[in-house]
Amino acid sequence: MSGNFSINPEHDSEVRSIVTKYSIIMVIVLAIILMLLSTRGRVESFSPESMIGTIEKTAELFIRERLLDEGESLQRVEVVKSNYSTVEWGEYTYDATIQYRTLSREEILFTRWKYSVKNDSLDLLTYSREDGSPEEP
């Protein structure tokens, strides 16, 4: 009874190689599944209105860096009107009217933003002043 169970080192090496390959594939597939489930949870629990404060803060940085003259200081920035729409699952566009004040002037800025819940990224797509045409940043 004990005669046909000899161990073949070549066969054993082949089996280990196959097991290793499939283990690596299974780990990658599991990581992808976990990532997708995590993204799905973020997208489903996301509230589009929650981005208005972030848009206001990001607009303030943009105004300071790109729209103010040298030495000019920003007094106030406020989102006075905003609308959002769903582009696709987990992506939204926002049209926000932003009012800002310096010591010498008060201006209105019309902006369009894109937010991706999946990537957690907010991008300014276009902006325009009251009397101008839309520009890309």
mmCIF file of C-alpha atoms in Angstrom:
data_model
loop_
_atom_site.group_PDB
_atom_site.id
_atom_site.type_symbol
_atom_site.label_atom_id
_atom_site.label_comp_id
_atom_site.label_asym_id
_atom_site.label_seq_id
_atom_site.Cartn_x
_atom_site.Cartn_y
_atom_site.Cartn_z
ATOM 1 C CA MET A 1 0.000 0.000 0.000
ATOM 2 C CA SER A 2 2.798 2.423 0.615
ATOM 3 C CA GLY A 3 4.553 2.000 -2.722
ATOM 4 C CA ASN A 4 3.033 4.660 -5.056
ATOM 5 C CA PHE A 5 3.211 7.777 -2.871
ATOM 6 C CA SER A 6 6.719 9.006 -3.640
ATOM 7 C CA ILE A 7 7.301 12.785 -3.665
ATOM 8 C CA ASN A 8 8.450 14.284 -6.943
ATOM 9 C CA PRO A 9 10.440 17.514 -6.283
ATOM 10 C CA GLU A 10 9.723 18.829 -9.781
ATOM 11 C CA HIS A 11 5.975 18.350 -9.337
ATOM 12 C CA ASP A 12 6.119 19.940 -5.854
ATOM 13 C CA SER A 13 7.858 23.026 -7.280
ATOM 14 C CA GLU A 14 5.224 23.338 -10.005
ATOM 15 C CA VAL A 15 2.388 23.185 -7.476
ATOM 16 C CA ARG A 16 4.021 25.863 -5.301
ATOM 17 C CA SER A 17 4.444 28.112 -8.329
ATOM 18 C CA ILE A 18 0.787 27.755 -9.293
ATOM 19 C CA VAL A 19 -0.406 28.341 -5.723
ATOM 20 C CA THR A 20 1.776 31.472 -5.472
ATOM 21 C CA LYS A 21 0.447 32.873 -8.756
ATOM 22 C CA TYR A 22 -3.186 32.330 -7.783
ATOM 23 C CA SER A 23 -2.596 33.729 -4.292
ATOM 24 C CA ILE A 24 -1.220 36.950 -5.778
ATOM 25 C CA ILE A 25 -4.174 37.200 -8.159
ATOM 26 C CA MET A 26 -6.635 36.622 -5.306
ATOM 27 C CA VAL A 27 -5.014 39.347 -3.187
ATOM 28 C CA ILE A 28 -5.220 41.827 -6.081
ATOM 29 C CA VAL A 29 -8.876 40.968 -6.756
ATOM 30 C CA LEU A 30 -9.703 41.303 -3.055
ATOM 31 C CA ALA A 31 -7.977 44.712 -2.900
ATOM 32 C CA ILE A 32 -9.972 45.927 -5.918
ATOM 33 C CA ILE A 33 -13.245 44.704 -4.405
ATOM 34 C CA LEU A 34 -12.494 46.451 -1.110
ATOM 35 C CA MET A 35 -11.573 49.663 -2.926
ATOM 36 C CA LEU A 36 -14.821 49.596 -4.926
ATOM 37 C CA LEU A 37 -16.901 48.960 -1.809
ATOM 38 C CA SER A 38 -15.154 51.819 -0.028
ATOM 39 C CA THR A 39 -15.803 54.190 -2.957
ATOM 40 C CA ARG A 40 -19.412 53.106 -3.164
ATOM 41 C CA GLY A 41 -19.916 53.880 0.511
ATOM 42 C CA ARG A 42 -18.370 57.347 0.133
ATOM 43 C CA VAL A 43 -20.496 58.139 -2.914
ATOM 44 C CA GLU A 44 -23.717 56.912 -1.331
ATOM 45 C CA SER A 45 -23.179 58.823 1.922
ATOM 46 C CA PHE A 46 -21.999 62.040 0.211
ATOM 47 C CA SER A 47 -24.165 65.149 0.603
ATOM 48 C CA PRO A 48 -23.635 67.573 -2.325
ATOM 49 C CA GLU A 49 -24.555 70.576 -0.156
ATOM 50 C CA SER A 50 -21.587 69.842 2.094
ATOM 51 C CA MET A 51 -19.165 71.099 -0.590
ATOM 52 C CA ILE A 52 -20.336 74.733 -0.467
ATOM 53 C CA GLY A 53 -17.995 75.601 2.424
ATOM 54 C CA THR A 54 -15.073 73.933 0.649
ATOM 55 C CA ILE A 55 -15.863 75.836 -2.544
ATOM 56 C CA GLU A 56 -15.911 79.089 -0.571
ATOM 57 C CA LYS A 57 -12.508 78.395 1.017
ATOM 58 C CA THR A 58 -10.987 77.282 -2.282
ATOM 59 C CA ALA A 59 -12.425 80.354 -4.041
ATOM 60 C CA GLU A 60 -10.823 82.548 -1.387
ATOM 61 C CA LEU A 61 -7.413 81.013 -2.122
ATOM 62 C CA PHE A 62 -7.967 81.441 -5.862
ATOM 63 C CA ILE A 63 -8.988 85.093 -5.465
ATOM 64 C CA ARG A 64 -5.969 85.854 -3.261
ATOM 65 C CA GLU A 65 -3.535 84.206 -5.674
ATOM 66 C CA ARG A 66 -4.975 85.190 -9.056
ATOM 67 C CA LEU A 67 -7.359 88.141 -8.864
ATOM 68 C CA LEU A 68 -6.063 90.587 -6.285
ATOM 69 C CA ASP A 69 -3.547 93.261 -7.140
ATOM 70 C CA GLU A 70 -0.251 93.260 -5.284
ATOM 71 C CA GLY A 71 -0.691 94.673 -1.793
ATOM 72 C CA GLU A 72 -4.482 94.399 -1.937
ATOM 73 C CA SER A 73 -6.080 92.570 0.972
ATOM 74 C CA LEU A 74 -9.226 90.490 0.956
ATOM 75 C CA GLN A 75 -11.853 91.437 3.529
ATOM 76 C CA ARG A 76 -14.639 88.944 2.896
ATOM 77 C CA VAL A 77 -15.556 86.038 0.611
ATOM 78 C CA GLU A 78 -19.032 84.515 0.507
ATOM 79 C CA VAL A 79 -20.904 82.094 -1.722
ATOM 80 C CA VAL A 80 -24.153 83.994 -2.289
ATOM 81 C CA LYS A 81 -25.772 81.516 -4.670
ATOM 82 C CA SER A 82 -25.033 77.940 -5.671
ATOM 83 C CA ASN A 83 -26.574 75.143 -7.693
ATOM 84 C CA TYR A 84 -25.262 71.664 -8.293
ATOM 85 C CA SER A 85 -26.021 68.897 -10.741
ATOM 86 C CA THR A 86 -24.938 65.291 -10.987
ATOM 87 C CA VAL A 87 -22.654 64.637 -13.953
ATOM 88 C CA GLU A 88 -22.377 60.914 -13.350
ATOM 89 C CA TRP A 89 -22.214 58.578 -10.395
ATOM 90 C CA GLY A 90 -19.987 60.274 -7.808
ATOM 91 C CA GLU A 91 -19.294 63.436 -9.855
ATOM 92 C CA TYR A 92 -20.999 66.794 -9.476
ATOM 93 C CA THR A 93 -20.746 70.238 -11.048
ATOM 94 C CA TYR A 94 -21.423 73.367 -9.052
ATOM 95 C CA ASP A 95 -22.308 76.816 -10.335
ATOM 96 C CA ALA A 96 -21.445 79.227 -7.539
ATOM 97 C CA THR A 97 -21.794 82.985 -7.404
ATOM 98 C CA ILE A 98 -19.135 84.352 -5.096
ATOM 99 C CA GLN A 99 -19.074 87.843 -3.674
ATOM 100 C CA TYR A 100 -15.804 89.208 -2.368
ATOM 101 C CA ARG A 101 -14.750 92.508 -0.878
ATOM 102 C CA THR A 102 -11.432 94.300 -0.596
ATOM 103 C CA LEU A 103 -10.800 97.672 1.034
ATOM 104 C CA SER A 104 -11.442 99.458 -2.263
ATOM 105 C CA ARG A 105 -14.049 97.375 -4.097
ATOM 106 C CA GLU A 106 -16.695 94.693 -4.021
ATOM 107 C CA GLU A 107 -17.004 92.187 -6.863
ATOM 108 C CA ILE A 108 -19.065 89.244 -7.986
ATOM 109 C CA LEU A 109 -17.395 86.169 -9.436
ATOM 110 C CA PHE A 110 -19.331 83.502 -11.346
ATOM 111 C CA THR A 111 -17.680 80.098 -11.072
ATOM 112 C CA ARG A 112 -18.167 76.515 -12.230
ATOM 113 C CA TRP A 113 -16.588 73.679 -10.243
ATOM 114 C CA LYS A 114 -16.356 69.924 -10.640
ATOM 115 C CA TYR A 115 -16.150 67.637 -7.618
ATOM 116 C CA SER A 116 -15.363 63.919 -7.788
ATOM 117 C CA VAL A 117 -16.319 61.959 -4.688
ATOM 118 C CA LYS A 118 -14.342 58.953 -5.941
ATOM 119 C CA ASN A 119 -11.086 60.944 -6.157
ATOM 120 C CA ASP A 120 -11.995 63.541 -3.518
ATOM 121 C CA SER A 121 -10.933 66.294 -5.915
ATOM 122 C CA LEU A 122 -12.397 69.750 -6.475
ATOM 123 C CA ASP A 123 -11.473 71.606 -9.664
ATOM 124 C CA LEU A 124 -12.349 75.107 -10.793
ATOM 125 C CA LEU A 125 -13.483 74.726 -14.402
ATOM 126 C CA THR A 126 -14.344 78.331 -15.324
ATOM 127 C CA TYR A 127 -14.787 81.729 -13.729
ATOM 128 C CA SER A 128 -15.913 85.149 -14.861
ATOM 129 C CA ARG A 129 -16.382 88.560 -13.369
ATOM 130 C CA GLU A 130 -19.639 90.468 -13.720
ATOM 131 C CA ASP A 131 -18.660 92.077 -17.003
ATOM 132 C CA GLY A 132 -16.460 89.357 -18.502
ATOM 133 C CA SER A 133 -16.725 86.149 -20.426
ATOM 134 C CA PRO A 134 -15.915 82.818 -18.785
ATOM 135 C CA GLU A 135 -12.218 82.024 -18.448
ATOM 136 C CA GLU A 136 -10.354 78.888 -17.489
ATOM 137 C CA PRO A 137 -8.069 79.279 -14.464
#
